[in-house]
mmCIF file of C-alpha atoms in Angstrom:
data_model
loop_
_atom_site.group_PDB
_atom_site.id
_atom_site.type_symbol
_atom_site.label_atom_id
_atom_site.label_comp_id
_atom_site.label_asym_id
_atom_site.label_seq_id
_atom_site.Cartn_x
_atom_site.Cartn_y
_atom_site.Cartn_z
ATOM 1 C CA MET A 7 -7.105 34.777 -70.144
ATOM 2 C CA LEU A 8 -6.758 30.990 -70.064
ATOM 3 C CA THR A 9 -8.606 28.859 -72.584
ATOM 4 C CA PHE A 10 -8.585 25.122 -73.252
ATOM 5 C CA ARG A 11 -8.767 23.422 -76.641
ATOM 6 C CA ASP A 12 -8.578 19.816 -77.717
ATOM 7 C CA ALA A 13 -5.134 18.883 -78.986
ATOM 8 C CA THR A 14 -4.880 17.260 -82.407
ATOM 9 C CA ALA A 15 -2.306 14.956 -83.972
ATOM 10 C CA ASP A 16 -1.212 17.727 -86.346
ATOM 11 C CA GLN A 17 -0.068 19.724 -83.283
ATOM 12 C CA ALA A 18 2.454 17.012 -82.360
ATOM 13 C CA GLY A 19 5.413 19.262 -83.203
ATOM 14 C CA LEU A 20 4.154 22.071 -80.985
ATOM 15 C CA ILE A 21 3.344 19.691 -78.119
ATOM 16 C CA SER A 22 6.727 17.964 -78.400
ATOM 17 C CA HIS A 23 8.428 21.388 -78.277
ATOM 18 C CA ILE A 24 6.530 22.226 -75.063
ATOM 19 C CA TYR A 25 7.524 18.879 -73.545
ATOM 20 C CA ALA A 26 11.222 19.149 -74.484
ATOM 21 C CA THR A 27 11.452 22.745 -73.267
ATOM 22 C CA SER A 28 9.838 21.731 -69.981
ATOM 23 C CA TRP A 29 12.074 18.669 -69.550
ATOM 24 C CA ARG A 30 15.243 20.736 -70.006
ATOM 25 C CA LYS A 31 14.306 22.874 -67.009
ATOM 26 C CA THR A 32 12.148 20.648 -64.827
ATOM 27 C CA TYR A 33 14.309 17.541 -64.821
ATOM 28 C CA ARG A 34 17.697 19.120 -64.061
ATOM 29 C CA GLY A 35 19.188 16.969 -61.336
ATOM 30 C CA HIS A 36 16.685 14.174 -61.990
ATOM 31 C CA ILE A 37 17.774 13.093 -65.479
ATOM 32 C CA ALA A 38 21.326 13.020 -66.851
ATOM 33 C CA GLN A 39 22.274 16.557 -67.920
ATOM 34 C CA HIS A 40 24.028 15.339 -71.086
ATOM 35 C CA TYR A 41 20.720 13.753 -72.134
ATOM 36 C CA LEU A 42 18.737 16.943 -71.462
ATOM 37 C CA ASP A 43 21.306 19.060 -73.325
ATOM 38 C CA ARG A 44 20.860 16.939 -76.467
ATOM 39 C CA LEU A 45 17.079 16.430 -76.211
ATOM 40 C CA PRO A 46 15.589 17.543 -79.544
ATOM 41 C CA ASP A 47 12.326 19.483 -79.651
ATOM 42 C CA GLU A 48 10.913 16.882 -82.060
ATOM 43 C CA TYR A 49 11.612 13.893 -79.796
ATOM 44 C CA TRP A 50 7.963 13.098 -78.953
ATOM 45 C CA VAL A 51 6.404 13.898 -82.348
ATOM 46 C CA PRO A 52 5.883 10.249 -83.439
ATOM 47 C CA SER A 53 4.462 9.215 -80.045
ATOM 48 C CA ILE A 54 2.150 12.204 -79.712
ATOM 49 C CA ARG A 55 0.936 11.860 -83.286
ATOM 50 C CA SER A 56 0.204 8.174 -82.705
ATOM 51 C CA TRP A 57 -1.468 8.739 -79.320
ATOM 52 C CA LEU A 58 -3.783 11.464 -80.585
ATOM 53 C CA SER A 59 -4.633 9.902 -83.938
ATOM 54 C CA SER A 60 -5.426 6.476 -82.409
ATOM 55 C CA GLY A 61 -8.409 7.772 -80.446
ATOM 56 C CA GLN A 62 -7.174 5.884 -77.389
ATOM 57 C CA LEU A 63 -5.665 8.968 -75.785
ATOM 58 C CA TYR A 64 -6.760 12.583 -75.800
ATOM 59 C CA GLY A 65 -4.930 15.854 -75.492
ATOM 60 C CA LEU A 66 -5.947 19.167 -74.013
ATOM 61 C CA MET A 67 -3.992 22.324 -74.762
ATOM 62 C CA VAL A 68 -4.006 25.353 -72.495
ATOM 63 C CA TYR A 69 -3.619 28.801 -74.023
ATOM 64 C CA ASP A 70 -2.747 32.010 -72.219
ATOM 65 C CA ASP A 71 -4.066 34.930 -74.293
ATOM 66 C CA ASP A 72 -4.151 32.629 -77.364
ATOM 67 C CA LYS A 73 -0.509 31.565 -76.882
ATOM 68 C CA PRO A 74 -0.143 27.773 -76.409
ATOM 69 C CA VAL A 75 1.634 27.246 -73.087
ATOM 70 C CA GLY A 76 0.939 23.637 -72.104
ATOM 71 C CA CYS A 77 -0.644 20.305 -72.863
ATOM 72 C CA CYS A 78 -1.959 17.266 -71.037
ATOM 73 C CA ILE A 79 -2.284 13.838 -72.679
ATOM 74 C CA TYR A 80 -4.751 11.495 -70.959
ATOM 75 C CA GLY A 81 -7.152 8.609 -71.441
ATOM 76 C CA ARG A 82 -8.119 5.132 -70.316
ATOM 77 C CA GLY A 83 -5.360 3.581 -68.188
ATOM 78 C CA ARG A 84 -2.696 1.744 -70.155
ATOM 79 C CA ASP A 85 -1.541 -0.364 -67.193
ATOM 80 C CA GLU A 86 -3.295 -3.742 -67.071
ATOM 81 C CA ASP A 87 -4.451 -3.448 -63.448
ATOM 82 C CA TYR A 88 -5.652 0.125 -64.018
ATOM 83 C CA GLY A 89 -7.669 -0.301 -67.218
ATOM 84 C CA ASP A 90 -10.814 1.194 -65.683
ATOM 85 C CA TRP A 91 -8.921 4.247 -64.420
ATOM 86 C CA CYS A 92 -8.076 7.446 -66.273
ATOM 87 C CA GLU A 93 -4.336 7.841 -66.785
ATOM 88 C CA ILE A 94 -2.740 11.260 -66.922
ATOM 89 C CA VAL A 95 0.007 10.277 -69.362
ATOM 90 C CA SER A 96 1.777 13.640 -69.386
ATOM 91 C CA LEU A 97 1.305 17.227 -68.331
ATOM 92 C CA TYR A 98 3.855 19.871 -69.284
ATOM 93 C CA LEU A 99 3.985 23.654 -69.471
ATOM 94 C CA LEU A 100 6.468 26.063 -70.964
ATOM 95 C CA PRO A 101 8.894 26.960 -68.150
ATOM 96 C CA ASP A 102 8.032 30.679 -68.072
ATOM 97 C CA THR A 103 4.403 29.816 -67.262
ATOM 98 C CA MET A 104 5.115 27.360 -64.443
ATOM 99 C CA ARG A 105 4.120 28.056 -60.833
ATOM 100 C CA GLN A 106 1.303 30.410 -61.846
ATOM 101 C CA GLY A 107 -1.611 28.021 -61.332
ATOM 102 C CA ILE A 108 -1.937 27.162 -65.030
ATOM 103 C CA GLY A 109 -0.900 23.513 -64.618
ATOM 104 C CA GLY A 110 -3.435 23.030 -61.835
ATOM 105 C CA LYS A 111 -6.212 24.485 -63.936
ATOM 106 C CA LEU A 112 -5.215 22.248 -66.845
ATOM 107 C CA LEU A 113 -5.162 19.159 -64.611
ATOM 108 C CA GLU A 114 -8.532 19.964 -63.048
ATOM 109 C CA GLU A 115 -10.094 20.574 -66.468
ATOM 110 C CA VAL A 116 -8.867 17.165 -67.665
ATOM 111 C CA ILE A 117 -10.304 15.527 -64.541
ATOM 112 C CA ARG A 118 -13.604 17.341 -65.095
ATOM 113 C CA LEU A 119 -13.750 16.148 -68.716
ATOM 114 C CA MET A 120 -12.990 12.565 -67.765
ATOM 115 C CA GLN A 121 -15.606 12.663 -65.001
ATOM 116 C CA LEU A 122 -18.120 13.466 -67.725
ATOM 117 C CA ASP A 123 -16.967 10.231 -69.396
ATOM 118 C CA GLY A 124 -17.650 8.327 -66.171
ATOM 119 C CA TYR A 125 -14.187 8.133 -64.618
ATOM 120 C CA GLU A 126 -13.829 8.501 -60.856
ATOM 121 C CA LYS A 127 -10.291 7.126 -60.472
ATOM 122 C CA PHE A 128 -7.147 8.719 -61.865
ATOM 123 C CA TYR A 129 -3.456 7.864 -61.852
ATOM 124 C CA LEU A 130 -0.159 9.129 -63.187
ATOM 125 C CA TRP A 131 3.550 8.386 -63.008
ATOM 126 C CA ALA A 132 6.103 10.967 -61.841
ATOM 127 C CA ILE A 133 9.851 10.871 -61.361
ATOM 128 C CA ASP A 134 10.757 9.896 -57.819
ATOM 129 C CA GLY A 135 12.472 12.674 -55.899
ATOM 130 C CA ASN A 136 10.917 15.516 -57.877
ATOM 131 C CA GLU A 137 9.629 17.447 -54.871
ATOM 132 C CA ILE A 138 7.961 20.152 -56.966
ATOM 133 C CA ALA A 139 5.902 17.561 -58.869
ATOM 134 C CA ASP A 140 5.165 15.705 -55.633
ATOM 135 C CA GLY A 141 3.817 18.883 -54.029
ATOM 136 C CA PHE A 142 1.820 19.788 -57.134
ATOM 137 C CA TYR A 143 0.100 16.400 -57.385
ATOM 138 C CA ARG A 144 -0.576 16.195 -53.643
ATOM 139 C CA LYS A 145 -2.086 19.694 -53.745
ATOM 140 C CA HIS A 146 -4.507 18.375 -56.377
ATOM 141 C CA GLY A 147 -5.602 15.362 -54.338
ATOM 142 C CA PHE A 148 -3.204 12.701 -55.649
ATOM 143 C CA LEU A 149 -1.545 10.320 -53.208
ATOM 144 C CA ARG A 150 1.770 8.623 -53.784
ATOM 145 C CA THR A 151 1.575 4.829 -53.852
ATOM 146 C CA ASP A 152 4.246 2.164 -53.380
ATOM 147 C CA ASP A 153 4.107 1.291 -57.106
ATOM 148 C CA ALA A 154 7.372 2.073 -58.849
ATOM 149 C CA VAL A 155 9.121 1.320 -62.114
ATOM 150 C CA ASP A 156 12.865 1.580 -62.724
ATOM 151 C CA TYR A 157 14.470 2.305 -66.081
ATOM 152 C CA LYS A 158 17.354 4.258 -67.600
ATOM 153 C CA ILE A 159 17.487 7.559 -69.433
ATOM 154 C CA GLY A 160 20.819 8.618 -70.888
ATOM 155 C CA GLY A 161 22.391 5.541 -69.304
ATOM 156 C CA GLU A 162 21.436 6.649 -65.780
ATOM 157 C CA PRO A 163 18.814 5.103 -63.482
ATOM 158 C CA VAL A 164 15.416 6.788 -63.105
ATOM 159 C CA ARG A 165 12.519 5.670 -60.945
ATOM 160 C CA ASP A 166 8.889 6.602 -61.570
ATOM 161 C CA VAL A 167 6.312 6.347 -58.803
ATOM 162 C CA ARG A 168 2.555 6.119 -59.208
ATOM 163 C CA TYR A 169 0.139 8.692 -57.793
ATOM 164 C CA THR A 170 -3.605 8.063 -57.570
ATOM 165 C CA ARG A 171 -6.691 10.149 -56.965
ATOM 166 C CA CYS A 172 -10.185 8.767 -56.380
ATOM 167 C CA LEU A 173 -13.313 10.862 -56.458
ATOM 168 C CA LEU A 174 -15.894 9.521 -54.078
ATOM 169 C CA TYR A 175 -19.524 10.335 -54.544
ATOM 170 C CA THR A 176 -21.851 9.445 -51.717
ATOM 171 C CA SER A 177 -25.550 9.941 -51.437
ATOM 172 C CA PRO A 178 -26.798 11.845 -48.416
ATOM 173 C CA SER A 179 -27.587 9.802 -45.369
ATOM 174 C CA PRO A 180 -31.217 9.808 -44.142
ATOM 175 C CA ARG A 181 -30.149 12.186 -41.384
ATOM 176 C CA ASP A 182 -28.938 14.733 -43.948
ATOM 177 C CA THR A 183 -32.325 14.922 -45.678
ATOM 178 C CA ARG A 184 -34.384 16.006 -42.708
#
């Protein structure tokens, strides 16, 4: 049975382990293999601890039968032009739980929670060329934009592209109320 719980800064080691384990499998062919081979489980501990203790970002853990299997970090958009949007900063699962619908349920729960906080627009960054991620985000209503950022990981070029999702609420037209 899947359950969701708020992530806390003192879980940074566990969350970083989930992220590193996921990266090693998910990003083969997208990020330099020598970098992935040396990626320590603790790599994200300082960032995650800072994000979750600052109150500016939130985390939601997903548990499968009380075993932590994934986490999503999210909050108010960090990009200047997207400050009134919700940003999905990261979403990772342990590799043996991928492609079972767990990531989708985690993403939809985060969107539901942020809707309660008044957000109707969401965005995230994903590595360009990752067809599995592209399909996943499109399946959940995100559209790829032309926004991109280039950088290097392990000395090799990587490009992230932005995906957006807008929830539109409309009131019924007079015809619909008859």
